[in-house]
Every structure is written in structure tokens, then in C-alpha cells.
Coordinates of C-alpha atoms in Angstrom, one line a residue:
M1 CA 78.3 -3.9 89.2
I2 CA 81.1 -4.2 87.5
G3 CA 81.0 -5.2 83.7
S4 CA 77.5 -5.4 83.9
T5 CA 75.4 -3.1 81.2
D6 CA 72.8 -3.0 83.5
E7 CA 71.8 0.6 85.4
D8 CA 73.2 1.2 88.3
V9 CA 71.1 0.7 91.5
L10 CA 71.6 3.4 94.2
L11 CA 72.0 2.3 97.5
L12 CA 72.9 5.2 99.8
D13 CA 72.6 9.0 98.8
E14 CA 74.0 11.0 101.5
P15 CA 73.5 14.9 100.8
N16 CA 75.2 15.8 103.7
D17 CA 78.8 17.5 103.8
D18 CA 79.2 16.9 107.2
V19 CA 78.6 13.4 106.8
F20 CA 82.0 10.8 106.1
V21 CA 81.2 7.3 104.3
N22 CA 83.5 4.7 105.0
I23 CA 82.9 1.2 103.2
R24 CA 84.8 -2.2 104.0
N25 CA 84.3 -5.6 103.7
T26 CA 84.1 -8.5 106.8
K27 CA 87.0 -10.7 106.5
D28 CA 85.3 -13.7 106.0
F29 CA 83.7 -11.8 102.9
Q30 CA 80.0 -12.4 104.1
F31 CA 79.3 -8.5 104.1
I32 CA 79.6 -5.5 103.3
T33 CA 79.4 -2.6 105.7
V34 CA 78.7 0.6 104.9
N35 CA 79.5 3.0 107.9
T36 CA 78.3 6.6 107.9
F37 CA 79.0 9.2 111.0
S38 CA 79.1 12.7 111.6
T39 CA 79.5 14.8 115.1
T40 CA 76.0 13.8 115.8
S41 CA 75.1 10.3 114.6
S42 CA 77.1 7.2 114.0
K43 CA 75.1 4.3 112.0
V44 CA 76.2 1.0 110.5
F45 CA 74.5 -1.0 107.3
L46 CA 75.0 -3.8 106.4
I47 CA 74.8 -5.5 102.8
N48 CA 74.9 -9.4 101.9
A49 CA 78.0 -9.5 99.7
A50 CA 76.8 -12.5 97.8
D51 CA 73.7 -10.2 96.7
P52 CA 74.7 -6.5 96.8
L53 CA 71.8 -5.4 95.0
S54 CA 69.3 -6.4 97.6
G55 CA 70.0 -3.3 99.8
M56 CA 71.0 -2.4 103.2
T57 CA 70.5 -3.0 106.6
L58 CA 71.3 -0.8 109.4
V59 CA 72.5 -3.1 112.4
W60 CA 73.9 -0.3 114.4
E61 CA 72.9 3.5 115.5
C62 CA 74.2 5.5 118.3
E63 CA 74.5 9.5 118.8
G64 CA 77.6 11.3 118.4
Q65 CA 80.4 10.4 116.6
A66 CA 82.1 7.0 117.3
H67 CA 84.2 4.3 115.9
C68 CA 82.6 1.3 115.2
I69 CA 84.0 -2.0 113.4
I70 CA 81.8 -5.0 112.5
E71 CA 82.9 -8.5 112.1
H72 CA 81.0 -11.4 110.8
H73 CA 81.8 -15.3 112.5
Q74 CA 79.7 -18.0 111.8
G75 CA 75.8 -16.5 112.0
Y76 CA 76.9 -13.8 114.4
L77 CA 78.0 -10.3 113.9
Y78 CA 80.8 -9.2 116.3
L79 CA 80.7 -4.8 116.5
F80 CA 84.1 -2.9 118.5
T81 CA 82.9 0.3 119.4
D82 CA 83.5 3.3 122.0
A83 CA 79.6 4.1 121.6
A84 CA 78.4 6.1 124.6
K85 CA 76.8 3.3 126.8
E86 CA 73.1 4.4 127.9
G87 CA 74.2 7.8 127.5
Q88 CA 76.7 7.6 129.3
L89 CA 80.3 8.6 127.7
V90 CA 82.8 5.8 127.8
D91 CA 86.5 5.8 127.8
H92 CA 87.5 2.7 126.3
H93 CA 86.3 0.6 123.4
Y94 CA 84.0 -2.5 124.3
L95 CA 83.0 -5.6 122.5
L96 CA 79.2 -6.7 121.3
C97 CA 77.5 -9.5 119.8
S98 CA 74.2 -10.2 118.0
P99 CA 72.8 -13.0 115.9
V100 CA 72.9 -11.7 112.0
S101 CA 69.3 -13.3 111.8
S102 CA 67.3 -10.8 114.3
S103 CA 65.6 -8.2 112.5
S104 CA 66.4 -4.6 112.6
S105 CA 63.9 -3.3 114.6
S106 CA 64.2 -5.7 117.5
R107 CA 67.9 -6.4 117.3
I108 CA 69.7 -6.5 120.6
W109 CA 73.5 -6.0 120.9
E110 CA 74.8 -8.0 124.1
S111 CA 78.5 -7.3 125.7
V112 CA 80.9 -10.1 125.0
F113 CA 83.0 -9.4 128.2
N114 CA 82.1 -8.0 131.5
D115 CA 83.0 -4.5 132.6
D116 CA 86.9 -4.5 134.0
Q117 CA 88.1 -1.4 134.9
D118 CA 91.4 -3.1 135.4
L119 CA 91.6 -4.6 131.8
I120 CA 90.8 -2.3 128.7
V121 CA 90.8 -3.9 125.1
E122 CA 92.6 -1.8 122.8
D123 CA 92.0 -3.8 119.3
V124 CA 90.8 -6.9 118.5
D125 CA 91.2 -9.1 115.5
F126 CA 89.3 -12.2 114.1
C127 CA 90.1 -15.8 112.6
D128 CA 87.9 -18.8 111.3
T129 CA 89.0 -20.2 114.4
H130 CA 89.9 -17.5 117.0
L131 CA 89.4 -14.0 118.5
V132 CA 92.4 -12.2 119.1
L133 CA 92.7 -9.3 121.7
I134 CA 95.1 -6.9 122.3
M135 CA 95.0 -5.7 125.9
R136 CA 96.5 -3.0 128.4
E137 CA 96.7 -3.2 132.0
G138 CA 98.2 -0.1 133.6
W139 CA 101.3 0.0 131.8
N140 CA 101.5 -3.4 130.6
F141 CA 99.9 -4.7 127.2
R142 CA 98.9 -7.7 126.5
L143 CA 98.4 -10.1 123.7
C144 CA 96.2 -12.8 124.2
S145 CA 93.9 -15.4 121.8
V146 CA 90.5 -17.1 122.9
P147 CA 88.8 -19.9 120.9
L148 CA 85.8 -19.6 118.9
P149 CA 82.8 -19.9 118.1
L150 CA 82.0 -18.7 122.1
P151 CA 79.9 -20.3 124.0
A152 CA 76.3 -20.5 122.9
G153 CA 73.4 -19.0 124.8
K154 CA 75.0 -16.8 128.3
K155 CA 77.5 -13.5 127.1
G156 CA 79.1 -11.1 129.5
F157 CA 82.0 -13.2 130.3
N158 CA 85.3 -12.8 132.2
L159 CA 87.9 -13.4 130.1
E160 CA 89.5 -16.5 132.1
Q161 CA 86.0 -18.6 131.1
L162 CA 87.3 -18.5 128.0
S163 CA 90.1 -20.0 128.6
P164 CA 92.4 -17.3 127.0
R165 CA 96.2 -17.9 125.7
F166 CA 98.4 -15.5 126.2
L167 CA 101.1 -15.0 123.7
P168 CA 104.5 -13.9 124.7
L169 CA 106.0 -10.8 125.1
P170 CA 109.1 -8.4 125.6
R171 CA 109.0 -6.0 128.7
Y172 CA 108.4 -2.3 128.3
V173 CA 105.8 -3.0 125.1
S174 CA 104.4 0.6 124.5
Q175 CA 102.3 -0.4 121.2
I176 CA 100.9 -3.5 119.6
S177 CA 99.4 -3.5 115.8
P178 CA 97.6 -5.7 114.0
G179 CA 99.2 -7.1 110.5
P180 CA 96.9 -7.0 107.1
N181 CA 96.1 -10.5 108.6
Y182 CA 93.9 -10.4 104.9
D183 CA 93.6 -14.8 105.6
Y184 CA 90.5 -15.4 107.3
H185 CA 91.1 -19.1 107.3
S186 CA 94.4 -19.0 108.2
S187 CA 95.5 -19.7 112.0
M188 CA 98.6 -17.4 111.1
M189 CA 98.5 -13.7 112.5
R190 CA 100.7 -10.9 112.3
F191 CA 101.2 -8.2 114.5
T192 CA 104.2 -5.2 115.2
I193 CA 105.5 -5.1 118.8
S194 CA 106.8 -1.5 119.5
S195 CA 109.4 -0.9 122.9
P196 CA 111.3 2.2 123.7
V197 CA 114.1 0.1 124.2
M198 CA 113.4 -2.7 121.2
P199 CA 113.3 -2.4 117.5
D200 CA 110.0 -2.5 115.8
A201 CA 109.9 -6.5 115.6
V202 CA 106.9 -8.1 113.2
V203 CA 105.7 -11.4 114.7
D204 CA 103.9 -14.1 113.1
Y205 CA 101.7 -16.3 116.1
D206 CA 100.2 -19.4 115.2
L207 CA 97.4 -19.5 117.3
S208 CA 96.7 -23.3 116.4
N209 CA 100.0 -24.6 118.3
G210 CA 101.6 -21.5 119.9
K211 CA 104.5 -21.1 117.8
W212 CA 105.5 -17.7 117.1
N213 CA 108.5 -16.1 114.7
I214 CA 109.9 -12.9 114.7
I215 CA 109.9 -12.2 110.6
Q216 CA 111.4 -9.0 110.6
Q217 CA 113.9 -6.8 112.7
Q218 CA 116.5 -5.1 112.7
N219 CA 118.9 -7.6 114.6
M220 CA 122.4 -6.0 114.1
L221 CA 121.8 -3.4 116.4
Y222 CA 121.9 -5.3 119.2
E223 CA 125.6 -6.9 118.3
R224 CA 126.9 -3.4 117.7
T225 CA 125.4 -2.2 121.2
R226 CA 126.8 -5.5 123.0
I227 CA 130.7 -4.2 121.3
L228 CA 130.1 -0.3 121.8
Y229 CA 129.0 -1.5 126.2
G230 CA 132.0 -4.0 126.0
A231 CA 129.2 -7.0 127.1
A232 CA 130.9 -10.2 126.8
S233 CA 129.7 -11.7 123.1
S234 CA 126.7 -14.0 123.2
V235 CA 125.6 -16.1 120.3
N236 CA 125.3 -14.5 117.4
I237 CA 121.4 -13.0 117.1
T238 CA 120.8 -14.1 113.5
D239 CA 121.4 -17.9 114.6
S240 CA 119.1 -17.6 117.5
P241 CA 115.9 -20.1 117.6
L242 CA 113.5 -17.2 117.0
K243 CA 111.1 -20.1 115.2
G244 CA 109.2 -22.8 117.0
Q245 CA 108.6 -20.8 120.6
N246 CA 105.9 -22.2 122.6
Y247 CA 103.5 -19.8 124.8
G248 CA 101.2 -20.9 127.9
S249 CA 99.1 -19.2 130.3
S250 CA 101.6 -15.9 131.0
N251 CA 102.6 -13.6 128.6
E252 CA 105.6 -12.9 131.1
V253 CA 109.0 -13.4 129.3
K254 CA 111.9 -14.8 131.1
S255 CA 115.3 -12.6 131.0
Q256 CA 116.7 -15.4 129.3
D257 CA 114.5 -15.1 126.4
D258 CA 115.2 -11.6 126.1
N259 CA 117.8 -11.7 123.4
L260 CA 115.0 -13.4 121.1
W261 CA 113.7 -10.3 120.7
H262 CA 116.7 -8.0 120.5
D263 CA 115.5 -6.4 123.3
L264 CA 118.2 -3.5 124.6
S265 CA 116.7 -3.1 128.2
E266 CA 120.4 -4.5 129.1
F267 CA 121.9 -1.2 127.9
Y268 CA 119.4 1.0 128.2
A269 CA 116.6 1.7 131.0
C270 CA 112.8 2.7 130.8
E271 CA 111.3 3.9 133.7
H272 CA 107.4 5.1 133.7
H273 CA 106.9 7.9 136.2
N274 CA 103.4 9.4 137.3
V275 CA 103.9 13.5 137.0
S276 CA 100.9 15.1 139.0
S277 CA 100.0 18.7 136.9
Y278 CA 98.8 21.8 137.7
D279 CA 95.2 20.8 138.6
G280 CA 96.5 17.2 140.3
V281 CA 96.1 15.2 137.2
L282 CA 98.6 12.5 136.6
V283 CA 100.4 12.5 133.5
P284 CA 102.1 9.8 132.3
L285 CA 105.7 10.4 131.9
T286 CA 108.3 7.3 130.0
V287 CA 111.8 8.0 131.3
V288 CA 114.6 6.5 128.4
Y289 CA 118.4 6.5 129.4
S290 CA 121.4 4.5 129.0
H291 CA 122.1 2.2 132.0
K292 CA 126.0 3.4 131.5
N293 CA 125.0 7.0 132.4
K294 CA 122.1 6.7 134.8
Y295 CA 120.7 10.3 135.4
G296 CA 122.0 12.3 137.8
N297 CA 121.8 16.1 137.3
Q298 CA 124.1 16.3 134.5
N299 CA 122.4 14.6 131.9
P300 CA 120.8 16.6 128.8
G301 CA 117.1 15.4 127.9
L302 CA 114.6 15.5 125.3
L303 CA 110.9 15.5 125.8
H304 CA 108.7 14.3 123.5
G305 CA 105.3 15.4 123.0
H306 CA 101.4 15.1 120.9
G307 CA 98.6 15.4 122.6
A308 CA 96.1 15.6 120.0
Y309 CA 93.2 13.6 118.5
G310 CA 93.5 11.1 120.4
E311 CA 96.2 9.5 118.9
L312 CA 98.8 7.6 121.0
L313 CA 102.4 9.2 121.2
D314 CA 105.0 7.3 119.6
K315 CA 107.2 5.8 122.2
R316 CA 108.9 2.8 119.3
W317 CA 112.5 2.6 119.6
R318 CA 114.1 5.1 117.0
G319 CA 117.4 4.6 115.9
E320 CA 118.4 8.6 115.3
L321 CA 118.2 8.5 119.3
K322 CA 120.4 6.0 120.2
S323 CA 123.4 8.4 119.1
L324 CA 122.0 10.6 122.1
L325 CA 121.0 8.0 124.8
D326 CA 124.7 6.7 124.3
R327 CA 126.1 10.3 125.0
G328 CA 124.0 10.4 128.1
W329 CA 120.8 11.6 127.3
V330 CA 117.7 11.0 128.7
I331 CA 114.8 10.5 126.2
A332 CA 111.1 11.1 127.8
Y333 CA 107.8 11.3 126.1
A334 CA 104.6 12.9 127.8
D335 CA 101.2 11.4 127.7
V336 CA 99.7 14.9 128.0
R337 CA 95.8 15.3 127.6
G338 CA 94.5 15.2 124.5
G339 CA 96.5 12.1 123.5
G340 CA 95.4 8.3 123.2
G341 CA 95.9 5.9 125.4
Q342 CA 93.8 7.2 128.4
G343 CA 90.7 6.3 127.0
K344 CA 88.3 9.2 126.0
K345 CA 88.0 11.5 128.5
W346 CA 91.4 12.0 128.4
H347 CA 91.3 13.3 124.9
H348 CA 88.2 15.4 125.4
D349 CA 90.3 16.9 128.3
G350 CA 92.8 17.8 126.3
R351 CA 91.2 19.0 123.0
R352 CA 89.1 22.3 122.1
R353 CA 88.7 24.5 124.8
N354 CA 90.8 22.5 127.2
K355 CA 93.5 22.5 125.0
L356 CA 95.5 24.6 127.3
N357 CA 95.3 21.4 129.6
S358 CA 97.7 19.7 127.1
I359 CA 100.5 22.5 127.2
K360 CA 100.3 22.6 131.3
D361 CA 100.3 19.2 131.0
Y362 CA 103.8 19.3 129.4
I363 CA 105.0 22.2 131.3
S364 CA 104.3 19.8 134.4
C365 CA 106.3 17.1 133.0
A366 CA 109.4 19.3 131.9
K367 CA 109.5 21.0 135.8
F368 CA 109.5 17.1 136.5
L369 CA 112.7 16.0 135.0
T370 CA 114.4 19.0 135.9
E371 CA 113.3 19.3 139.9
N372 CA 113.8 15.5 139.9
K373 CA 117.4 16.0 138.4
I374 CA 116.9 13.7 136.1
V375 CA 117.5 16.2 133.7
E376 CA 119.9 19.2 134.6
E377 CA 118.5 22.0 134.6
K378 CA 119.5 24.2 132.0
K379 CA 119.8 21.4 129.4
L380 CA 116.6 20.4 128.4
A381 CA 115.1 20.3 125.0
G382 CA 111.5 20.2 123.6
W383 CA 110.6 17.8 120.1
G384 CA 106.8 18.0 118.4
Y385 CA 105.6 17.3 115.3
S386 CA 102.8 18.4 113.4
A387 CA 99.9 19.4 116.2
G388 CA 102.8 18.2 118.7
G389 CA 104.9 21.3 117.5
L390 CA 102.0 23.4 118.2
L391 CA 102.3 21.8 122.3
V392 CA 106.0 22.5 122.3
A393 CA 105.9 25.9 120.8
A394 CA 102.7 26.9 123.3
A395 CA 104.8 25.5 126.2
I396 CA 108.2 27.5 125.4
N397 CA 105.3 31.0 125.2
C398 CA 104.5 30.2 128.9
C399 CA 108.0 29.1 130.0
P400 CA 110.7 30.0 127.7
D401 CA 113.5 29.6 130.4
S402 CA 112.1 25.7 131.1
F403 CA 113.9 24.8 127.5
R404 CA 117.6 25.0 126.1
A405 CA 116.6 24.1 122.8
A406 CA 113.4 22.8 120.5
V407 CA 112.8 20.5 117.2
L408 CA 109.6 21.6 115.7
K409 CA 109.1 19.4 112.7
V410 CA 106.4 20.7 110.4
P411 CA 104.1 22.5 112.9
F412 CA 100.9 23.9 113.1
L413 CA 101.8 26.9 114.8
D414 CA 98.6 29.5 113.2
P415 CA 95.6 27.8 114.3
T416 CA 93.4 31.1 114.4
N417 CA 93.9 32.2 110.9
T418 CA 94.9 28.1 109.7
L419 CA 91.5 27.0 110.6
L420 CA 89.6 29.6 108.6
Y421 CA 91.5 29.0 105.3
P422 CA 89.2 27.3 103.3
I423 CA 91.9 26.1 100.6
L424 CA 93.5 23.8 103.3
P425 CA 91.7 20.3 103.1
L426 CA 90.7 20.5 107.1
T427 CA 87.9 18.2 108.0
A428 CA 85.2 17.9 110.9
A429 CA 87.9 16.3 113.1
D430 CA 90.5 19.5 112.9
F431 CA 87.9 21.8 114.0
G432 CA 86.5 19.3 116.7
E433 CA 90.3 19.6 118.3
F434 CA 91.4 22.6 118.1
G435 CA 88.1 24.9 117.2
Y436 CA 86.5 26.9 115.0
P437 CA 87.8 30.8 115.1
G438 CA 84.4 31.7 113.5
D439 CA 82.7 30.4 117.1
I440 CA 83.6 33.4 119.3
D441 CA 83.9 31.2 122.4
D442 CA 86.1 29.4 120.9
F443 CA 88.1 32.3 119.0
H444 CA 89.3 33.0 122.4
A445 CA 90.4 29.7 123.6
I446 CA 92.4 29.5 120.3
L447 CA 93.9 32.6 120.6
E448 CA 94.7 31.9 124.1
Y449 CA 96.9 29.0 123.3
S450 CA 98.1 29.9 119.9
P451 CA 101.8 29.6 119.1
Y452 CA 101.6 32.5 116.9
D453 CA 99.6 34.8 118.7
N454 CA 101.1 34.6 122.1
I455 CA 105.3 34.9 121.8
Q456 CA 106.5 36.9 124.5
K457 CA 107.9 39.9 124.0
D458 CA 111.9 40.9 125.0
A459 CA 112.6 37.0 126.7
V460 CA 115.1 34.9 125.6
Y461 CA 113.8 32.2 123.9
P462 CA 115.8 28.8 123.6
A463 CA 117.2 27.3 120.4
I464 CA 114.7 26.6 117.9
L465 CA 115.2 24.6 114.5
I466 CA 111.8 24.5 112.6
T467 CA 111.4 22.0 109.3
S468 CA 108.6 21.7 107.2
S469 CA 107.5 21.1 103.5
F470 CA 106.1 22.4 100.9
N471 CA 104.0 19.4 100.8
T472 CA 102.3 19.6 104.1
R473 CA 99.2 19.9 104.8
F474 CA 99.4 23.4 106.8
G475 CA 101.1 25.8 104.8
V476 CA 105.2 26.5 104.8
W477 CA 104.1 30.2 105.9
E478 CA 103.2 29.1 109.5
A479 CA 106.5 27.6 109.9
A480 CA 107.9 30.8 108.1
K481 CA 106.2 33.5 110.0
W482 CA 106.5 32.4 113.2
V483 CA 110.2 32.2 112.9
A484 CA 110.2 35.8 111.4
R485 CA 108.3 37.2 114.9
V486 CA 109.8 35.3 117.0
R487 CA 113.3 37.3 115.5
E488 CA 111.6 40.5 115.6
H489 CA 109.6 39.8 119.2
T490 CA 112.6 37.7 121.4
I491 CA 116.4 38.7 122.7
Y492 CA 118.8 37.7 120.3
E493 CA 121.8 35.5 121.6
T494 CA 124.1 34.0 118.9
N495 CA 124.1 30.5 121.0
R496 CA 120.1 30.7 120.7
P497 CA 119.6 30.8 116.9
V498 CA 116.2 30.6 115.7
L499 CA 116.5 28.3 112.2
L500 CA 114.4 27.1 109.6
N501 CA 114.6 24.2 107.4
L502 CA 112.8 24.0 104.3
T503 CA 112.0 21.0 101.9
T504 CA 110.4 20.5 98.4
E505 CA 109.6 17.1 99.0
I506 CA 107.9 15.0 101.5
V507 CA 110.4 13.9 104.2
E508 CA 108.0 11.2 105.3
E509 CA 108.3 9.2 101.8
N510 CA 111.7 9.8 101.3
R511 CA 114.3 7.5 103.2
Y512 CA 117.5 9.4 102.2
L513 CA 116.0 12.8 103.0
H514 CA 114.2 11.1 106.6
C515 CA 118.1 9.9 107.9
K516 CA 119.4 13.4 106.4
E517 CA 116.9 15.1 108.5
S518 CA 117.2 13.1 111.6
A519 CA 121.0 13.9 111.4
M520 CA 120.9 17.6 111.0
E521 CA 118.0 17.3 114.4
T522 CA 120.4 15.1 116.6
A523 CA 123.7 17.0 115.2
F524 CA 121.2 21.0 116.2
L525 CA 120.5 19.4 119.4
I526 CA 123.7 18.2 120.5
K527 CA 125.3 21.6 119.7
M528 CA 122.7 23.9 121.4
I529 CA 122.5 21.5 124.5
E530 CA 126.5 20.3 125.2
S531 CA 128.2 23.0 123.7

């Protein structure tokens, strides 16, 4: 105990190096939860915050590594998890409930909601009076609040039975991120709303009266874009009545309300496509372009990809891409297997020995853009960050003629060697994602897709800009040796340079360097594609 002279009390001793321990508190500060997880099992222990030396109580245990978050509300524990059900893997998270008073040996967890394949709960948040659900129906995100406490007795509700209130959202939402929301007793909850055609909006929703308020957003961009496109100027956005907007039973925002969000869909279009991959699996593809320069066989294009760790592909509006959109470029996002948003199976189908699925999905999306005249055949560029750099580089190795240029940011290019390098801070998640070269079957799978080991000889590669830093988790030697081998093995053309840019700073933590690097990438793409 802090400030106490008594001997420390050992609550948990975990000798296994493969087990990770995470400690957090419930939002009402009634309990402390201790999560232990590994590739073989996941456990959650509960500590009474008022008497922390009383020991830990095991409240949840499951096989395999699972995401488990426990909250407490008026005598009930709520568990948000993606653990397997009855030995069967599940694709998405679900919410369980159990009384705190239940004993560990007889504890029963009941589903709060009935299974609904069309309604996927992406995240949850709690306050004293409401449960907030971030949900997805197909391409559409929804945000709704449910009053607490839930009706006593029966569990297994349909959402409509709980009188949900849907909070207003703009069109084309690609991600909803909860804010800190530390104050459990406040009815005001904060979320960040992201969209490919709208600068991120940080929004406060008052769950008690239905009012919402945008507290932070890059609003000057809207008026400047109206001027650029010659649109008639409307009321100054900074004077728009953002406060006191009420919501009803639907989150469909009327078109006249889009300006309240500084939504740019008046100038830029957002389309969704399902692309058939090599094995018939449909891969989601998001396409953004300027209404003024609607695509039609002449447009350059930039295809983003990541496909790792089950993470959502970042499709947020990025100000540095505005310059490309205004020049007629098409910006596309390929949600390939291995990434997030499509469930756990989607992640597993693109990891470890299935990593080639991610690469082939990305190539299928590239061909879809050119074959359907969305992007001109010789004007497509690729873009990948970290593990996304591996994806794009591997795709270039397979089909170098499909791309005219590429930008690889701090890429992971030499997995066969890097995954064996003992001084790097790699974790079980990295080996689970890409494979462990010490395993012969994993080694052969890695060797099949490794960008460094599959560079084609005597082939014409696209122009490539690689940026890396001495402060990245993957060493700069990866980028340097890959560039050296590409230059050595491929046919050199003066209009297709392979450039390496190294910095000693962490670019992501330096706003000036980030802007400088983004400007360099944009200039490189324009020079290579449009020259």
C-alpha cells in the first residue's frame, strides 16, 4: 500500500514469460480487474477496491487469447469479449452480464442481447445512467444509448426492447472512437467521429437531454473548399448553431444538417465496392474522389492497405490528401484479410500461414480499379505503413507492372530475419501475426511472401519512396537492404527511382516533420504519376 510501512502483500505471481498481465479499474472505481492472457488462455480476476488486500476472485476464464473488458453497474458485472462460445470461435464481440454476488464456482454469465448477425457491436461504454453501443450494420456505423439499469430478471434482449436512442451521425462514418469519459456519474460522453470525407469531429453527447456539441474540428477547411470549387458561400460555419441539436429515434442526418458537421461530401464522393479476390472472397474497397473530377479512365489513383493485427484500416480524412483529390486523383482503401472490421475470422484468414491472402486481396483491388476504369492503368500508386508496407512491397514483387509508384512508410520488409532478431521488442502477437521462422512450416510460409526474399530479377519496378527512422521498432537496415537489393536486381529507369529517406526523429511525434514528410510524399507521387 502506498504510504504504508507494512510489508507488501503478493496478490499474483506469474512466472510464465508468455503470459501478459493488464490491470485496470472499473469506471465506478468499485473494483480493480486483473487480466492475464496468453495464446492458450485468458483470465479475469476481480479485486474489491475498498479492500484491495482481501485477495483476488476469478470471475472469468476461457481458452485461447481473448479480449475481455469488465465494467460494474449497480451490483452487476458486464463483460465485453470476443471469447469463443461453446468451443466455437466467434467473429465479433458480445456483451455478458452476471451478478457480483455470484460465487466463482457457480458464476453464470448471460448474454445481454440476442444474437443478431446484421447488428454487430464494435464497442461499448458505460456511465451511471446509460449504456452506449457503437454498432455497425454493413457499411453503416450507428451510435445508440440504452438507459440503465437494464430490466431485472430476463436477459437476452432484442435492442428494440430497451428503448434505444440513436445519436446523430454524418454520412460515410468509417470509425467511432470513445473518448476518455472518465466521469462515471456524468451523462456527457465524448466520441471522435471519423469519415473519409470529413475532418475528425470530437463530439460531446448529453445522454440526459439528447443534445450534442462539436467541440473540436478543422472547420476552416469547409469554407476554403467552397471557394476552391466555386460554391455559393453559405452562413459562416463558425457561427453555425452546433449546440443544442436534438436527436430522435434515428441517426439519419438530414442533408441540410451535413454542414453542421463540416461534411465535405458536397465536394468529394465516397463509394463502397465489394471486390472478388482470387478465391471468390469479397474484399471491401472504399473509393473517394472529387465530384469535379469524377473518375473516367484518366484519373491517377492511390491505393491504401494494411491488413494486419486485426486493426481497422485508417480511412479518416487526411488533409494532405486534399491536394491529390483536387487534382483529380482517386483515393482508395482496401480492407484486405488480416485487418479488422470484418470479424475475427477475417483477421485469421490473413495472418501467419494465410498471409498470402492479404497480398492477393490487395492485388485484386488494384486490378479492380484499373479494369473498371476507376484509375488509369499506368497511374496507380500504392501506400503502406509498417505492416502495410510489407503488404504493398509483397504485392509489387508479385505484380510490379500493376503499379506506377509506391510509398512505404517505416515498412516491415525482412520478416525471415527480423522475427529471429533477439534484441527487437517483438511479442507473441508479432509471431502470431507473421509466423515464427524457427518453425519450419512457418518459415516456408514467410519465405513465400517476404518482400526482401522475393524481389524479381530483371524486372521493371515502379518508382518507390521509402521513409524510415532510427527510432522505429523495425530497424532502418530493413529499408536500406531492401532498397539496395531492388536496385541491384531490377532494371533501372531514370523515371522510376527507388528513393530512401531516413530520419533520426520520430516523425509521428513531431508535427513539423510529419507535415514535411507528407509534403514530400505528395510531391513524389505527383512527380512520378503525372510527369
